[in-house]
XYZ file of C-alpha atoms in Angstrom:
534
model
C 0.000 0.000 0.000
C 1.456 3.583 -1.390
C 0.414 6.381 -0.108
C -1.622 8.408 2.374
C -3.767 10.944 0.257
C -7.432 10.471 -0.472
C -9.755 11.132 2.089
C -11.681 14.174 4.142
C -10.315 16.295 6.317
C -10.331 19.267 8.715
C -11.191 22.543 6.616
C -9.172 25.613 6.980
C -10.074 29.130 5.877
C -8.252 30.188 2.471
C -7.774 33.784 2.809
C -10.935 34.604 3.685
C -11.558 38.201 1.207
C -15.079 39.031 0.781
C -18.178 38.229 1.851
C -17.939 34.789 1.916
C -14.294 33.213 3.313
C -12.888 30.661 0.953
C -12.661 27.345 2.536
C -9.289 25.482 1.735
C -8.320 21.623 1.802
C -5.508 19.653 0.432
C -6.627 16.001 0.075
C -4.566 14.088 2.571
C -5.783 10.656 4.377
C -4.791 7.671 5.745
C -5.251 4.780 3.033
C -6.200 1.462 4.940
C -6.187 -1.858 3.202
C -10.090 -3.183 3.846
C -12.727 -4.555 2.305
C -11.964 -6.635 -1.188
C -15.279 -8.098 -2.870
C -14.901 -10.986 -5.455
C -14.077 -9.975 -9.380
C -17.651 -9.756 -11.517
C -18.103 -13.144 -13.582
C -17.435 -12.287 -17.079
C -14.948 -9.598 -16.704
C -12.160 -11.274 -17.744
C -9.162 -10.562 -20.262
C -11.125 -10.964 -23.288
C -14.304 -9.030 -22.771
C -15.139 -5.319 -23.434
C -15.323 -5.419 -19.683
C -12.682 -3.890 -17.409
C -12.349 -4.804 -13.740
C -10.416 -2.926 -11.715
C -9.997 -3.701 -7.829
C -9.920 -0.107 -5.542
C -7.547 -1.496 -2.370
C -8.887 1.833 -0.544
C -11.914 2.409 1.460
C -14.560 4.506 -0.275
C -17.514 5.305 1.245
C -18.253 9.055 0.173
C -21.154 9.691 -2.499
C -20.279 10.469 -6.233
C -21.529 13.987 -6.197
C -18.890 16.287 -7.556
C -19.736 18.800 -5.440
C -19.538 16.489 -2.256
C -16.871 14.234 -2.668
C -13.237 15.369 -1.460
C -11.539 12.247 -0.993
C -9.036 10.433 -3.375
C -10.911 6.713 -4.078
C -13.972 8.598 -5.533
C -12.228 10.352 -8.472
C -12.531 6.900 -10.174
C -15.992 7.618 -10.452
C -16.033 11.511 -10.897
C -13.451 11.926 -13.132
C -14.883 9.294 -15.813
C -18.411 10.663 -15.254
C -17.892 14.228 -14.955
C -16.288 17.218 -16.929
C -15.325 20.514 -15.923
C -14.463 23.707 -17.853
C -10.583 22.802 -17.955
C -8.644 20.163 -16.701
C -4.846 19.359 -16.188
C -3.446 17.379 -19.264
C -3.848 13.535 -18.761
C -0.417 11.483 -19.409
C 1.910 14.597 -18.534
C 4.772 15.043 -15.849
C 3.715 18.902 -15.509
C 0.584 20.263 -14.466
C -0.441 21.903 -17.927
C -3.943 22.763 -17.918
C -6.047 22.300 -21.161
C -9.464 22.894 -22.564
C -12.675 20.791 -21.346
C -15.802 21.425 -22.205
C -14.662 25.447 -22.939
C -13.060 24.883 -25.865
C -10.938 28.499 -25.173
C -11.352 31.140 -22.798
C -9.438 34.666 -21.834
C -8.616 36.494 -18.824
C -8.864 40.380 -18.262
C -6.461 41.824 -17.333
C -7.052 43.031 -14.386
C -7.373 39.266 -13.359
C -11.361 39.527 -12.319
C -13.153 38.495 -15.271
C -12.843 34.558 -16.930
C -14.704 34.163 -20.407
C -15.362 30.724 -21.632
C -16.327 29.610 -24.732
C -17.753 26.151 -24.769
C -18.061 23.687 -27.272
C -20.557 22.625 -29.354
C -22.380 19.436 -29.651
C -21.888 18.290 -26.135
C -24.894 16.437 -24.143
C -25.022 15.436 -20.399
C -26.234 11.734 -19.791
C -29.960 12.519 -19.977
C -29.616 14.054 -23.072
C -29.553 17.370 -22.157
C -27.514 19.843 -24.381
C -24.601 22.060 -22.642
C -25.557 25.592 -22.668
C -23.693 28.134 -20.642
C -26.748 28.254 -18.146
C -25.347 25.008 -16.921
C -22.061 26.764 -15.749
C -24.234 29.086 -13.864
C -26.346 26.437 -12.036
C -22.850 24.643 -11.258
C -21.803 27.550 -9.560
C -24.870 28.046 -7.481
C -25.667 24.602 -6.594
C -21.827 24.072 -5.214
C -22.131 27.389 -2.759
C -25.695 26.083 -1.587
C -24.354 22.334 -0.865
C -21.370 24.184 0.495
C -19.055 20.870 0.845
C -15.200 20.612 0.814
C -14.280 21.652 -2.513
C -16.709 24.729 -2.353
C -13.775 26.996 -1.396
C -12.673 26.607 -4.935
C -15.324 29.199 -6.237
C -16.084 30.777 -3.218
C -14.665 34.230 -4.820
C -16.727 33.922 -7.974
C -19.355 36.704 -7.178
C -21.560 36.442 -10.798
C -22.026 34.368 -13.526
C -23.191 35.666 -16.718
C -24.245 34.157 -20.104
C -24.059 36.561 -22.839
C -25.051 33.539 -25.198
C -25.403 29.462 -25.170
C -21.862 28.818 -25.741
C -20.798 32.073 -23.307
C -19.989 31.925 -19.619
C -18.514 35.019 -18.079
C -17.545 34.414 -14.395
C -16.140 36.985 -12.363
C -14.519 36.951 -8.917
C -14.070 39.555 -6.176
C -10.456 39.764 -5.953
C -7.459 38.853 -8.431
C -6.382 35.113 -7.635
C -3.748 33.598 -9.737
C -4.496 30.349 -8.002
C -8.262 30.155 -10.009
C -7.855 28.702 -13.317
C -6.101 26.028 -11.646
C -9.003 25.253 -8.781
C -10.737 24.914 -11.898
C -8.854 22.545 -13.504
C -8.569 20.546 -9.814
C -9.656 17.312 -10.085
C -11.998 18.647 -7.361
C -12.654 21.407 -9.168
C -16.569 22.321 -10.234
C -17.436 20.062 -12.531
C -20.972 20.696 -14.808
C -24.044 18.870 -13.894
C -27.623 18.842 -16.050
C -29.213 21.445 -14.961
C -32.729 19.422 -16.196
C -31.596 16.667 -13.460
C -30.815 18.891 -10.774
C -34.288 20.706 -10.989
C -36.064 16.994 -11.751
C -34.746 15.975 -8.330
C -33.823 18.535 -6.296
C -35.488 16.879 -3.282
C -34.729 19.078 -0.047
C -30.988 18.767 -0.530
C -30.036 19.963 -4.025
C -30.024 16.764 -5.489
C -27.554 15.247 -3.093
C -29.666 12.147 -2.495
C -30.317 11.310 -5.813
C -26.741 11.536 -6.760
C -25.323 9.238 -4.479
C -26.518 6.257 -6.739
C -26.867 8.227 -9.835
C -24.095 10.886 -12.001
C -25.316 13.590 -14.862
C -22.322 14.448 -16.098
C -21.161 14.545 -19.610
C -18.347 12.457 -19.320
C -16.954 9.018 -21.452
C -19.051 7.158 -18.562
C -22.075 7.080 -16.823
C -22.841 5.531 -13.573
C -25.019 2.541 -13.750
C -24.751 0.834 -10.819
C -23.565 1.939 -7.440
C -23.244 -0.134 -4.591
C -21.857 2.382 -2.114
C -18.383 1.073 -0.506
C -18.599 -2.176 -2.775
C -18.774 -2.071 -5.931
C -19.885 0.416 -8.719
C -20.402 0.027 -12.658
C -19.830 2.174 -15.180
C -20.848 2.043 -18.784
C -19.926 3.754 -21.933
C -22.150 6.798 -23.027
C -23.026 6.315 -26.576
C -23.457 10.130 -27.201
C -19.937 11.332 -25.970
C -18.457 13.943 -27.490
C -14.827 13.121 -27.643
C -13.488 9.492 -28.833
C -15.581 6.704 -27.948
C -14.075 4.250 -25.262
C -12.874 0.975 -25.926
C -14.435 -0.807 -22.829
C -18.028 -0.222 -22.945
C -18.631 -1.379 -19.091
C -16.042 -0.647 -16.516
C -16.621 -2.597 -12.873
C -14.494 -0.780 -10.348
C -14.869 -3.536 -7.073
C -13.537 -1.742 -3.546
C -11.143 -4.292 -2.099
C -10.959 -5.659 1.584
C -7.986 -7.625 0.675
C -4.925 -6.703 -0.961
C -3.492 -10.260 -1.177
C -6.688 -11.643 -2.697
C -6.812 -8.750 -5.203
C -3.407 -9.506 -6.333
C -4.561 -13.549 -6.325
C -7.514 -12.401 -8.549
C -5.111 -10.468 -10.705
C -2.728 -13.038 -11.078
C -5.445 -15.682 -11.885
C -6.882 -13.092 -15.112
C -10.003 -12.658 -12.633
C -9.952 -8.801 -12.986
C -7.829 -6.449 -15.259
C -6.331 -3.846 -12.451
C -4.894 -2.904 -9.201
C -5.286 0.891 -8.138
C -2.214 1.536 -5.912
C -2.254 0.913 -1.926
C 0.777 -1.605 -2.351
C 3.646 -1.855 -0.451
C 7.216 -2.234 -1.493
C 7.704 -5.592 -1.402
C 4.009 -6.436 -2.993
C 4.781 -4.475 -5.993
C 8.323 -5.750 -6.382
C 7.749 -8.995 -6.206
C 5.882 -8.697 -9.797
C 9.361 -7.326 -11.105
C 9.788 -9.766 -14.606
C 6.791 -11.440 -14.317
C 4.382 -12.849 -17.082
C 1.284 -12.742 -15.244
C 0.889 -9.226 -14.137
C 2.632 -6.085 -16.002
C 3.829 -3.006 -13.410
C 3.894 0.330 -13.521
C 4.432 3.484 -11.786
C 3.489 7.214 -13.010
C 4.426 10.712 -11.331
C 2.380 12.132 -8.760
C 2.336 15.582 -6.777
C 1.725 13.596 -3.479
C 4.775 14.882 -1.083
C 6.194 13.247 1.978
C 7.299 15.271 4.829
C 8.689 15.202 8.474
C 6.771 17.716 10.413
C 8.698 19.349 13.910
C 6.774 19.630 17.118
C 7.735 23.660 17.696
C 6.968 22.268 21.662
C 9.721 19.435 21.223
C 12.442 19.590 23.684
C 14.642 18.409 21.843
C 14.368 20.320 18.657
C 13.051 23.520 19.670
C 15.324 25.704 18.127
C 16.027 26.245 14.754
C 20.199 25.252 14.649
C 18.548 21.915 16.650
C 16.311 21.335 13.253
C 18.744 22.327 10.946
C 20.953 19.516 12.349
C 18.400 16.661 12.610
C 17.501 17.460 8.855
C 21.136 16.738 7.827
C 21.574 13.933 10.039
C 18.746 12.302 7.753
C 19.763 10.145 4.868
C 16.345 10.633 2.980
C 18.061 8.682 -0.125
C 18.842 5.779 2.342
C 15.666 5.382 3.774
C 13.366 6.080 0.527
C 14.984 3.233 -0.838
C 14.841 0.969 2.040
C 11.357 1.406 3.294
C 9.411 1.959 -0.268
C 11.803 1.477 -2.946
C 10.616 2.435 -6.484
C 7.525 3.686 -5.413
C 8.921 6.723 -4.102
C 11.484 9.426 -5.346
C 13.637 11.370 -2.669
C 13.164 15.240 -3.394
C 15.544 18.207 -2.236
C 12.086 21.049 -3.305
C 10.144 21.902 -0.387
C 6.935 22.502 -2.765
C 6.087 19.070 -4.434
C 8.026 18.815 -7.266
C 7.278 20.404 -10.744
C 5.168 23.659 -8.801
C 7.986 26.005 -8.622
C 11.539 25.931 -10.051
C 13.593 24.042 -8.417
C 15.742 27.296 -7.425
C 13.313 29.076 -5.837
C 12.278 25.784 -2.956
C 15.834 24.049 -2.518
C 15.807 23.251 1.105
C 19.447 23.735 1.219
C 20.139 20.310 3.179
C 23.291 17.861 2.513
C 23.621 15.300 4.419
C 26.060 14.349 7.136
C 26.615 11.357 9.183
C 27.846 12.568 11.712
C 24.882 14.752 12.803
C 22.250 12.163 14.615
C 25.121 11.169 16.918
C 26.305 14.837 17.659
C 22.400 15.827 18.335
C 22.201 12.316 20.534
C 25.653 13.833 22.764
C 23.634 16.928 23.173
C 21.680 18.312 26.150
C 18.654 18.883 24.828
C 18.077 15.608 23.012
C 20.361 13.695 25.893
C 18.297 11.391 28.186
C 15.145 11.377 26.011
C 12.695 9.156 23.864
C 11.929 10.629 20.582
C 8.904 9.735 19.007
C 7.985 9.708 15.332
C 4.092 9.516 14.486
C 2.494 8.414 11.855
C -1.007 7.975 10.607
C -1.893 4.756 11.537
C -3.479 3.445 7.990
C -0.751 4.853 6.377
C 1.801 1.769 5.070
C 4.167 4.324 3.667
C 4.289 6.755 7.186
C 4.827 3.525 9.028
C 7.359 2.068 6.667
C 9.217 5.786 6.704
C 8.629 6.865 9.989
C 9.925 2.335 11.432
C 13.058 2.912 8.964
C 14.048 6.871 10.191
C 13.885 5.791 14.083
C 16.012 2.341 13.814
C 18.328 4.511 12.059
C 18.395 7.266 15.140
C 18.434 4.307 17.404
C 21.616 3.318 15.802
C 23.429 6.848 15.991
C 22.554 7.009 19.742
C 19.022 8.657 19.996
C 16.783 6.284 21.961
C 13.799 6.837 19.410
C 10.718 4.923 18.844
C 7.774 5.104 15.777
C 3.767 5.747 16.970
C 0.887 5.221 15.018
C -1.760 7.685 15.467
C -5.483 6.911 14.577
C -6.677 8.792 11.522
C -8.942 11.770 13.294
C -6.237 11.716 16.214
C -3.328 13.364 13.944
C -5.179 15.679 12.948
C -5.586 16.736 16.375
C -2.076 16.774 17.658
C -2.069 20.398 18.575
C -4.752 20.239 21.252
C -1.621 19.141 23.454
C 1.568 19.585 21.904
C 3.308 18.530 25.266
C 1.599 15.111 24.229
C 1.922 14.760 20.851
C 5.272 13.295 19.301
C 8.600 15.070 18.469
C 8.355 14.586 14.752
C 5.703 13.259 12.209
C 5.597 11.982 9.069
C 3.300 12.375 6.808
C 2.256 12.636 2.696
C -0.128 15.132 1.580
C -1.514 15.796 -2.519
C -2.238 19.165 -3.149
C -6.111 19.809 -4.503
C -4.325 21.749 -7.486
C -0.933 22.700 -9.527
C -0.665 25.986 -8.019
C 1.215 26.609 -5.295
C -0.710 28.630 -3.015
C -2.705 25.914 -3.025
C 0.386 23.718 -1.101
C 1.560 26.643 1.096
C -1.561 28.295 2.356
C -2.489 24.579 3.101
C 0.465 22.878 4.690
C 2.301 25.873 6.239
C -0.219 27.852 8.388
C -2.172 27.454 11.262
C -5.588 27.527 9.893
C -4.559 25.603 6.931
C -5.990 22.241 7.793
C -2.650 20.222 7.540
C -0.178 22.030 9.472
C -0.513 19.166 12.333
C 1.566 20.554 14.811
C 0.531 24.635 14.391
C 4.020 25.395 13.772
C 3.791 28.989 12.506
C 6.134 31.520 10.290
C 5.907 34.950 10.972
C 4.398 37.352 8.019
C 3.692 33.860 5.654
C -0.014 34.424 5.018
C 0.843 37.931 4.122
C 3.120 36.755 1.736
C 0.824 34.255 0.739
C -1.562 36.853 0.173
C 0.570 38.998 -1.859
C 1.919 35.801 -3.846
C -1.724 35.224 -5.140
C -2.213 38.701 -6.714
C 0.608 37.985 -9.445
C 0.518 35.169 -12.064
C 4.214 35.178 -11.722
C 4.892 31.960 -9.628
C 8.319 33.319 -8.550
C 6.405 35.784 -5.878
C 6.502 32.051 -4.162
C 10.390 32.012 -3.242
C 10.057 34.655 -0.750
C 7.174 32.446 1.316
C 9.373 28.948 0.332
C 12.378 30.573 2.066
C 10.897 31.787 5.127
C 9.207 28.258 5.613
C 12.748 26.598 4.673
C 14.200 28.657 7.000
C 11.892 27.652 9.973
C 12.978 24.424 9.403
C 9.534 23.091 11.440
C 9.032 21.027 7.796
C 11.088 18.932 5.754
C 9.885 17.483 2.536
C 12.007 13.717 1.709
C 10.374 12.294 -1.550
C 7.403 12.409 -4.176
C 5.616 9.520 -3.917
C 4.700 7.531 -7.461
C 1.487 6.036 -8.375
C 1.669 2.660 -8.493
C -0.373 0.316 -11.649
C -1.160 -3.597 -11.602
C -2.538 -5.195 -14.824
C -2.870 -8.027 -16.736
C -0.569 -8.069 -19.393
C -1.935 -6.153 -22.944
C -3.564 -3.553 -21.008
C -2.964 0.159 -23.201
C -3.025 3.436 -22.491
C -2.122 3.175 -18.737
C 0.101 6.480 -19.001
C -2.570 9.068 -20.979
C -5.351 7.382 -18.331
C -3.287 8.914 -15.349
C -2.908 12.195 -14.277
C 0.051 14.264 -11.801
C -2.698 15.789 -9.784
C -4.584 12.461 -9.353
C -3.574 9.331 -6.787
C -4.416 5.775 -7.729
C -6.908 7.399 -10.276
C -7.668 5.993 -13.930
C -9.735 7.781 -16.587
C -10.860 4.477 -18.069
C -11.417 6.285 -21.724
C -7.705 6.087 -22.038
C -7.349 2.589 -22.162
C -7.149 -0.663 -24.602
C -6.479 -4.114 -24.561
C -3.989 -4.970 -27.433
C-alpha cells in the first residue's frame, strides 16, 4: 500500500476576502487496506469489460460537489467534466481545454470568459448551454461541501449567449484557473436533473446512486463502498471508449486482489501496495507493473513544543543527520522518489524551494551527545493506515536508534493526527506524513500545509508574516512571488519534505493506455477512456 492521500479532512479558511471566506483543503488521508469483494463473472481478459480492484476504502457519495476524498475520483473523473482540466499522461501540471473549448482572462485578473463547445450532451440528453455553468456555480455554494472553497470568490455568472460563460470573482487570484482545472474542481451537472430531483438537498440524495455528467461514462450501478459500474455513453463527445462497461470492485484484501489479478479474474490494481508487494511482480508474465508521477509529497513535520528540537540550529541539524536517499529506498523502494524542493516537485523551479540540506553522518550522533536531546525518547508519528508513514517513519527511528538517539515510531489513529495540537506537550517530536495538493498551483500547497488555519499544518508550527506573503503571492501570475514564502518556511525548518511519492499500476498483461489514463494531480486514479487491450 502507497500512499496516504485520499480522504476528508479538517477545513481551513483560504484567505478569507469578501463576503464569503474561501474554505481550503488539500486532500490528505490515511489509506487502509479493507474490504476486497470478489471480481464480476465475465470480466475477464477478453471481454469489453474492465475490472479494476480499488484497495482503498470509499464510502463518500459520487456527487462532484460532495466528494473530497481520493478513491472517488474513479468515479467523478470518468463521469464528470469541468471547464478545464490538467493534461492527462503529462509530468507537468499543464492545464487544457474541457468542455470550454478556449477562454481569456482580463487583465485586471477579475473576469474569466469561456467559450464552450458545441455538440456536447449530459447523460440525460440534455444539451450544454452556458446556463449550466451558472447552475454549477450556485448549486456548489448552496451544498457548500469541501471543494466549495474553490469558487467561493466567484461573485456572478453571466451568459451573454449558449456557448458564453462570463464568471467573475471579487479579488485577483492567480491560483483560479487552476481550482478549476482541480480534479476537485466544479465540474458541470444537467441542470434538467438537478431541478427533476432537487429533493430538499439539491439533489444530493439522488446523486449518491446516480451521475449527470457529460463524461466518457455514466454511472449505472452503485453499490456504495462495494462495488460500482460504469458504462460507456453512446453520445460522448470526444473518442468513444474501448471498454463499454467498466466494474471498479472496492477491495478488503490486498493479497486476494493480487490472487484475482494473477489468476486473469480482474484487469487492475489501483495503488495501496507496499514495497515488497509491488516488487515482487518485477519480470513477471502474469501481471505487467507500472508506476506514473504524482504531486503527493512526503514530509517530516517538527513539534515547535519538542524539547529536543526547539530551536532552529537543533532542526537544521536533525535534517542533515537524515539520509532521505537511504531510507526512501529501504522502506518503499521504487515507489517513491527522494526530493531536495520543499513545494512538491514540478510547482515552482527548483531554485526558488531548494531546502538547502546535505547530508552528514555525523549529525544524529552529535544531536544524541547533546543536552537537549540527551536522556530522552523521541517519538515519530504516523497515521496509523498509512503503510508508507509507518514504513518511513519504522526505517528513520532504527536509524536514530543506531546513531545514539533512543527513538521509537507511533501510530496515530486517523482523526487523532489531525488533532495533535490540542496538546503539543503530548503529541510526538516529529511526524511523518504525505499530503496531494487539490491543485498545480502553489498557493494551493503553502496556504495549506504551512499555516495554522490551513488544515494540515498538524503541529501549528507557525512563520511569521507567511499568510501575508501568501496573500501577496496570489495577486501575481508570476509563480516566482513564491520564493520569498518557500524561504521563510525553509528557514523555519519546522518542515522537511524527503520524496514524491509515485502512483503505483497492476494489470494483466496487454492492457494500453495506462500512461494518458493517469494524471500528476490524481492518486491511484484511472480515466478508463484512455485505455485498450492490445
Amino acid at each position: 500500500m502507497t500512499a496516504v492521500p485520499a480522504g476528508p479532512r479538517p477545513l481551513p479558511v483560504r484567505h478569507g476576502r469578501g463576503a464569503k471566506a474561501a474554505l481550503a483543503a488539500a486532500v490528505a488521508t490515511v489509506l487502509t487496506l479493507t474490504g476486497c469483494s470478489a471480481a464480476q463473472s465475465g470480466a475477464a481478459a477478453g471481454t469489453d469489460v474492465f475490472t479494476a480492484a480499488v484497495v482503498q476504502t470509499y464510502t463518500t457519495p459520487p456527487d462532484p460537489d460532495i466528494n473530497y476524498d481520493g478513491p472517488g475520483l474513479n468515479i467523478i473523473q470518468n463521469t464528470y467534466e469541468g471547464l478545464v482540466k490538467y493534461q492527462d499522461g503529462s509530468e507537468t501540471a499543464k492545464i487544457v481545454p474541457s468542455l470550454a473549448s478556449s477562454w481569456k482572462v482580463s487583465k485586471d485578473g477579475l473576469t474569466y470568459t469561456f467559450t464552450l463547445r458545441d455538440g456536447v450532451t449530459f447523460h440525460d440528453g440534455t444539451p450544454l448551454t452556458a446556463a449550466a455553468v451558472a447552475a454549477a456555480v450556485e448549486r456548489r455554494a448552496s451544498v457548500d461541501g469541501g471543494p466549495a472553497y474553490m469558487t467561493a470568490g466567484v461573485t456572478d455568472v453571466t451568459t451573454p449567449d449558449e456557448h458564453t460563460a462570463v464568471l467573475t470573482l471579487e479579488a485577483p487570484d492567480s491560483a483560479f484557473l487552476d481550482y478549476l482545472a482541480s480534479p476537485f474542481g466544479l465540474k458541470l451537472i444537467s441542470p434538467t436533473a438537478l431541478k427533476q430531483h432537487a429533493g430538499g438537498d439539491h439533489a444530493q440524495t439522488w446523486l449518491t446512486t446516480h451521475d449527470a455528467g457529460t463524461g466518457p461514462y455514466e454511472l449505472t450501478s452503485a453499490r456504495t463502498g462495494s462495488h460500482y459500474e460504469l458504462t460507456a455513453y453512446e453520445d460522448y463527445w470526444g473518442t468513444e471508449p474501448t471498454f463499454g462497461t467498466v466494474d471498479l470492485e472496492i477491495s478488503q484484501n490486498a493479497s486476494a486482489a493480487q490472487l484475482e489479478l494473477e489468476r486473469g479474474e480482474i484487469d487492475a490494481i489501483l495503488g495501496n501496495l507496499n514495497k515488497s508487494a509491488f516488487e515482487s511482480y518485477a519480470g513477471s508474465k502474469a501481471v505487467s507493473t507500472s508506476t506514473f508521477p504524482n504531486m503527493t509529497t512526503q514530509m517530516i513535520y517538527v513539534n515547535p513544543a519538542s524539547k529536543a528540537f526547539r530551536d532552529t540550529g537543533q532542526r537544521e541539524r536533525l535534517f542533515t543527520g537524515i539520509d532521505t536517499k537511504a531510507i526512501l529506498s529501504a522502506a518503499m523502494g521504487s515507489l517513491e522518489e527522494p526530493t531536495s524542493q520543499l513545494f512538491p516537485q514540478g510547482m515552482l523551479d527548483p531554485a526558488a524551494d531548494d531546502q538547502g540540506i546535505t547530508h552528514d553522518d555525523t549529525a544524529l550522533a552529535a544531536i544524541a551527545r547533546s543536552a537537549p536531546a540527551k536522556g530522552r525518547t523521541i517519538r515519530v508519528g504516523y497515521a496509523a493506515g498509512s503503510a508508507d508513514g509507518k514504513a518511513v517513519a519504522e526505517e528513520l527511528a532504527s536509524r536514530m536508534n543506531s546513531a545514539g538517539l533512543k527513538t521509537e515510531a507511533v501510530a496515530y489513529a486517523a482523526g487523532t493526527i489531525y488533532k495533535l495540537t490540542d496538546d503539543l506537550g503530548a503529541a510526538p517530536d516529529l511526524a511523518v506524513f504525505g499530503v496531494f495538493p487539490d491543485a498545480g498551483h502553489p498557493d494551493s500547497w503553502g496556504r495549506i500545509i504551512y499555516t495554522p488555519k490551513g488544515g494540515l499544518d498538524l503541529f501549528g508550527a507557525e512563520v511569521d508574516g507567511l499568510e501575508d506573503r501568501l496573500d501577496k503571492a496570489l495577486t501575481t501570475t508570476d509563480t516566482s512571488a513564491y520564493t520569498a514564502v518557500a524561504r521563510s518556511v525553509i528557514d523555519s525548518r519546522y518542515w522537511f519534505s524527503i520524496g514524491s511519492l509515485n502512483t503505483t499500476l497492476l494489470t494483466v498483461p496487454g492492457i494500453t493506455g495506462t500512461r494518458e489514463a493517469q494524471n500528476l494531480l490524481e492518486y491511484n486514479v484511472l480515466h478508463f477512456a484512455a485505455l485498450g487491450r492490445s
